[in-house]
Amino acid sequence: MKKFYFIVLLLLIGTSTTFSQTTAPADSMVYVCPPCNGSCDQLQFDKPGVCPHCGMALVKMSLSDFKKLLAAKPITIAFYLQDGVEVLDFAGPMEVFITAGFNVITVSKTYKPIRSKTVLFITPDYTIADAPKSDILVVFGGPTQPTIDDPEVMAWLKAQISSDKYVMSVCTGAFILGKTGILDNLTATTFHTAIGDLAKAYPKTKVLANTRFVDNGTVITTAGISAGIDGALHLVEKLRGRPYAKSVAETIEYDKWVPDNGLIVKTN
């Protein structure tokens, strides 16, 4: 019996050693939980293994980079959604940003449930009358003409845009950004069948085909549907670094992400 207790004690000591929080120097490497938007995102360990809280494999990171992540300013992202919005256009980037620990809010003209392109209904968090200030604005594809033709909505969207604020479009959401004027004299992309229409509608914009995303510094446009995930991961990389973005991709099991697999016109 004593031998049994001794073995149990050794196992407990080994477990606590594997998952103990480290007090290593700032330039050393630590093991942290991949972003899962849980409290364990703030923990650090001194050995590789599995997070005892969420069960995910720990990833290696410098302690200084980890501290920068913990001290980073919280980010709020506003998703403007309209009737007929393509589900994966917004659901893919939403999963990326939420996993990255960002605060995502949905905004529409009214509180009326939004019917997506298929059967999904979405109840917006806010309307254009009461939406809080956000750090990033994202617009999406689907039937964009009603949004473009709505002066109230376009006035609100234009008011959200500033030189120091990130703006992103997915798929034909680029038509909405084009209407605000922000794409003038920039390079952009959109859904592959709408390339010609975007170029015709906004002749001041250089429109590229066969491009997953185009980054103009603070203005990012992506191609259709799944390309929005690439654009979202690229934005996470800009804000939190490549190792963090890579861990986000691994968390959501998106193994198709290739960093820089787009056109980067300008960095900021």
C-alpha positions as MATLAB code, in Angstrom:
seq = 'MKKFYFIVLLLLIGTSTTFSQTTAPADSMVYVCPPCNGSCDQLQFDKPGVCPHCGMALVKMSLSDFKKLLAAKPITIAFYLQDGVEVLDFAGPMEVFITAGFNVITVSKTYKPIRSKTVLFITPDYTIADAPKSDILVVFGGPTQPTIDDPEVMAWLKAQISSDKYVMSVCTGAFILGKTGILDNLTATTFHTAIGDLAKAYPKTKVLANTRFVDNGTVITTAGISAGIDGALHLVEKLRGRPYAKSVAETIEYDKWVPDNGLIVKTN';
ca = [
       0.000    0.000    0.000;
       2.838    2.429    0.815;
       4.402    1.602   -2.526;
       1.084    2.476   -4.252;
       0.888    5.869   -2.531;
       4.510    6.572   -3.400;
       3.828    5.918   -7.111;
       0.748    8.152   -7.038;
       2.795   10.892   -5.377;
       5.456   10.653   -8.090;
       2.794   10.899  -10.793;
       1.292   13.984   -9.182;
       4.687   15.633   -8.896;
       5.418   14.876  -12.543;
       2.071   16.333  -13.654;
       2.501   19.499  -11.607;
       5.997   19.948  -13.021;
       4.786   19.612  -16.604;
       2.030   22.146  -16.157;
       3.555   24.512  -13.617;
       3.591   28.181  -14.487;
       7.069   29.455  -15.246;
       8.936   32.453  -13.911;
      11.633   32.227  -16.585;
      13.587   35.246  -17.894;
      11.803   37.440  -20.430;
      13.938   36.181  -23.361;
      13.238   32.491  -22.667;
      10.688   30.245  -24.356;
       7.466   29.154  -22.684;
       4.571   26.904  -23.641;
       1.118   28.405  -23.867;
      -2.370   27.336  -24.747;
      -3.344   28.078  -28.370;
      -5.993   30.800  -28.427;
      -9.310   29.213  -27.481;
     -10.926   32.358  -26.021;
     -10.880   30.821  -22.555;
      -9.183   31.762  -19.292;
      -6.355   29.340  -20.070;
      -5.217   31.716  -22.856;
      -3.498   33.643  -20.059;
      -1.540   30.704  -18.629;
       2.055   29.745  -19.350;
       3.903   26.486  -18.714;
       7.532   25.420  -18.598;
       7.250   22.178  -20.597;
       5.440   20.948  -23.703;
       2.251   19.012  -23.205;
      -1.491   19.455  -23.239;
      -3.403   22.292  -21.587;
      -5.060   20.787  -18.502;
      -8.026   23.143  -18.926;
      -9.035   22.879  -22.599;
      -7.073   19.796  -23.673;
      -5.270   21.498  -26.566;
      -1.592   20.913  -27.332;
       0.590   23.692  -25.959;
       2.584   25.834  -28.389;
       6.050   27.289  -27.940;
       6.462   31.067  -27.742;
       8.951   33.539  -26.316;
       7.950   34.867  -22.925;
       8.345   38.453  -24.135;
       5.955   37.858  -27.060;
       3.470   36.176  -24.722;
       3.555   39.153  -22.366;
       2.932   41.483  -25.311;
      -0.157   39.461  -26.197;
      -1.484   39.678  -22.663;
      -0.912   43.436  -22.585;
      -2.397   44.059  -26.036;
      -5.357   46.409  -26.275;
      -8.726   44.634  -26.619;
     -10.041   44.794  -30.181;
     -13.682   45.242  -31.175;
     -14.715   44.299  -34.712;
     -18.047   45.392  -36.199;
     -19.586   43.081  -38.796;
     -22.175   44.937  -40.874;
     -24.684   42.346  -42.129;
     -27.476   42.751  -44.666;
     -30.274   40.466  -45.855;
     -28.990   37.731  -48.140;
     -25.474   37.782  -46.685;
     -23.411   34.732  -47.610;
     -23.057   32.547  -44.484;
     -19.409   31.543  -44.834;
     -18.487   35.103  -45.826;
     -19.064   36.228  -42.249;
     -19.057   32.961  -40.263;
     -15.511   32.024  -41.310;
     -13.886   35.347  -40.334;
     -16.065   35.468  -37.208;
     -14.630   32.134  -36.058;
     -11.101   33.408  -36.713;
     -11.561   36.668  -34.812;
     -13.403   35.132  -31.866;
     -10.755   32.423  -31.524;
      -8.136   35.182  -31.581;
      -9.860   36.725  -28.563;
     -11.341   39.725  -30.370;
     -14.777   41.103  -29.506;
     -17.029   40.676  -32.556;
     -20.329   42.549  -32.756;
     -22.945   42.301  -35.496;
     -24.648   45.440  -36.789;
     -27.528   45.944  -39.194;
     -29.915   48.754  -40.083;
     -32.608   47.489  -37.698;
     -33.039   44.754  -35.114;
     -35.095   42.699  -37.564;
     -33.546   39.230  -37.950;
     -31.346   39.026  -41.036;
     -32.043   36.168  -43.389;
     -28.810   34.846  -44.845;
     -28.440   33.611  -48.404;
     -29.768   30.224  -47.296;
     -31.982   29.406  -44.298;
     -30.004   30.871  -41.401;
     -31.432   33.850  -39.513;
     -29.148   36.184  -37.564;
     -30.325   38.625  -34.912;
     -27.951   41.612  -34.918;
     -26.384   42.816  -31.671;
     -26.831   46.483  -32.595;
     -28.332   48.790  -35.177;
     -26.608   51.645  -36.958;
     -28.353   53.945  -34.445;
     -26.795   52.455  -31.300;
     -23.701   50.479  -32.317;
     -20.681   51.202  -30.092;
     -17.373   52.389  -31.453;
     -15.289   49.646  -33.041;
     -11.650   49.274  -34.054;
     -12.304   47.360  -37.271;
     -15.195   47.366  -39.753;
     -15.950   44.365  -41.978;
     -18.569   44.115  -44.752;
     -19.645   41.027  -46.638;
     -21.071   39.683  -49.869;
     -24.526   38.693  -50.979;
     -27.034   41.168  -52.431;
     -25.117   44.397  -51.776;
     -27.132   46.759  -53.975;
     -29.835   47.463  -51.342;
     -27.067   48.472  -48.923;
     -25.372   50.656  -51.537;
     -28.702   52.338  -52.360;
     -29.537   53.057  -48.708;
     -28.291   56.572  -47.806;
     -28.662   56.011  -44.032;
     -26.583   52.849  -44.061;
     -23.940   54.319  -46.350;
     -23.688   57.425  -44.170;
     -23.126   55.201  -41.136;
     -20.507   53.098  -42.942;
     -18.626   56.186  -44.128;
     -18.644   57.544  -40.574;
     -16.945   54.342  -39.357;
     -14.000   54.786  -41.717;
     -10.896   56.700  -40.690;
      -7.249   56.693  -41.758;
      -6.135   54.735  -38.682;
      -8.943   52.154  -38.672;
      -8.794   48.772  -40.357;
     -11.522   48.126  -42.912;
     -12.064   44.772  -44.588;
     -14.430   43.357  -47.184;
     -15.162   39.751  -48.050;
     -16.422   38.653  -51.462;
     -18.766   41.209  -53.073;
     -18.630   43.302  -49.920;
     -15.972   45.153  -51.940;
     -18.823   46.871  -53.809;
     -19.955   48.402  -50.512;
     -16.457   49.666  -49.743;
     -16.180   50.980  -53.278;
     -19.313   53.065  -52.769;
     -17.757   54.739  -49.707;
     -14.869   55.926  -51.886;
     -12.216   54.235  -49.767;
     -11.082   52.022  -52.657;
     -10.310   54.965  -54.938;
      -6.717   54.736  -56.195;
      -6.222   51.428  -54.362;
      -5.907   47.806  -55.493;
      -8.718   45.413  -54.590;
     -10.237   42.019  -55.285;
     -13.641   40.370  -54.952;
     -15.581   37.204  -55.856;
     -14.166   35.738  -59.055;
     -17.319   36.213  -61.151;
     -17.658   39.856  -60.059;
     -14.149   41.057  -60.966;
     -15.270   42.775  -64.162;
     -18.342   44.335  -62.557;
     -16.271   45.802  -59.698;
     -13.768   47.281  -62.141;
     -16.594   48.782  -64.194;
     -18.441   50.168  -61.165;
     -15.305   51.731  -59.636;
     -12.870   52.666  -62.430;
     -10.522   54.426  -59.980;
      -9.792   51.044  -58.359;
      -7.340   48.500  -59.772;
      -9.205   45.192  -59.502;
      -7.274   41.909  -59.524;
      -8.464   38.388  -60.253;
      -6.938   35.178  -58.849;
      -5.896   36.892  -55.615;
      -6.944   35.602  -52.192;
      -6.660   39.014  -50.568;
      -5.233   42.472  -51.198;
      -3.745   44.449  -48.304;
      -3.402   48.209  -48.811;
      -2.227   48.853  -45.252;
      -5.452   49.505  -43.392;
      -7.826   48.472  -46.194;
      -8.090   44.755  -46.958;
     -10.312   43.142  -49.578;
     -10.634   39.398  -50.116;
     -11.937   37.122  -52.805;
     -15.071   35.073  -52.252;
     -16.365   32.994  -49.367;
     -13.479   30.904  -47.952;
     -10.943   33.591  -48.908;
     -12.412   35.651  -46.076;
     -10.798   33.227  -43.639;
      -7.395   33.915  -45.233;
      -7.984   37.651  -44.995;
      -9.042   37.389  -41.364;
      -5.964   35.334  -40.451;
      -3.797   37.860  -42.286;
      -5.316   40.657  -40.208;
      -4.755   38.679  -36.998;
      -1.130   38.267  -38.076;
      -0.796   42.031  -38.598;
      -2.198   42.712  -35.142;
      -0.798   39.835  -33.093;
       2.071   38.317  -35.082;
       2.493   35.241  -37.263;
       2.969   32.629  -34.500;
      -0.295   33.725  -32.918;
      -2.158   33.695  -36.249;
      -0.712   30.269  -36.994;
      -1.981   28.971  -33.659;
      -5.440   30.411  -34.443;
      -5.448   28.537  -37.772;
      -4.435   25.347  -35.968;
      -7.122   25.840  -33.331;
      -9.898   26.064  -35.931;
      -8.222   23.242  -37.913;
      -7.809   25.388  -41.018;
      -4.803   23.719  -42.602;
      -5.149   25.570  -45.915;
      -3.773   28.873  -44.615;
      -0.568   29.979  -46.321;
       0.812   33.238  -44.834;
       1.249   36.037  -47.376;
      -0.838   34.099  -49.917;
      -2.213   37.361  -51.222;
      -1.017   40.728  -52.470;
       0.478   43.033  -49.845;
       0.601   46.449  -51.483;
       1.446   48.339  -48.329;
       2.310   47.492  -44.740;
       1.612   49.729  -41.780;
];
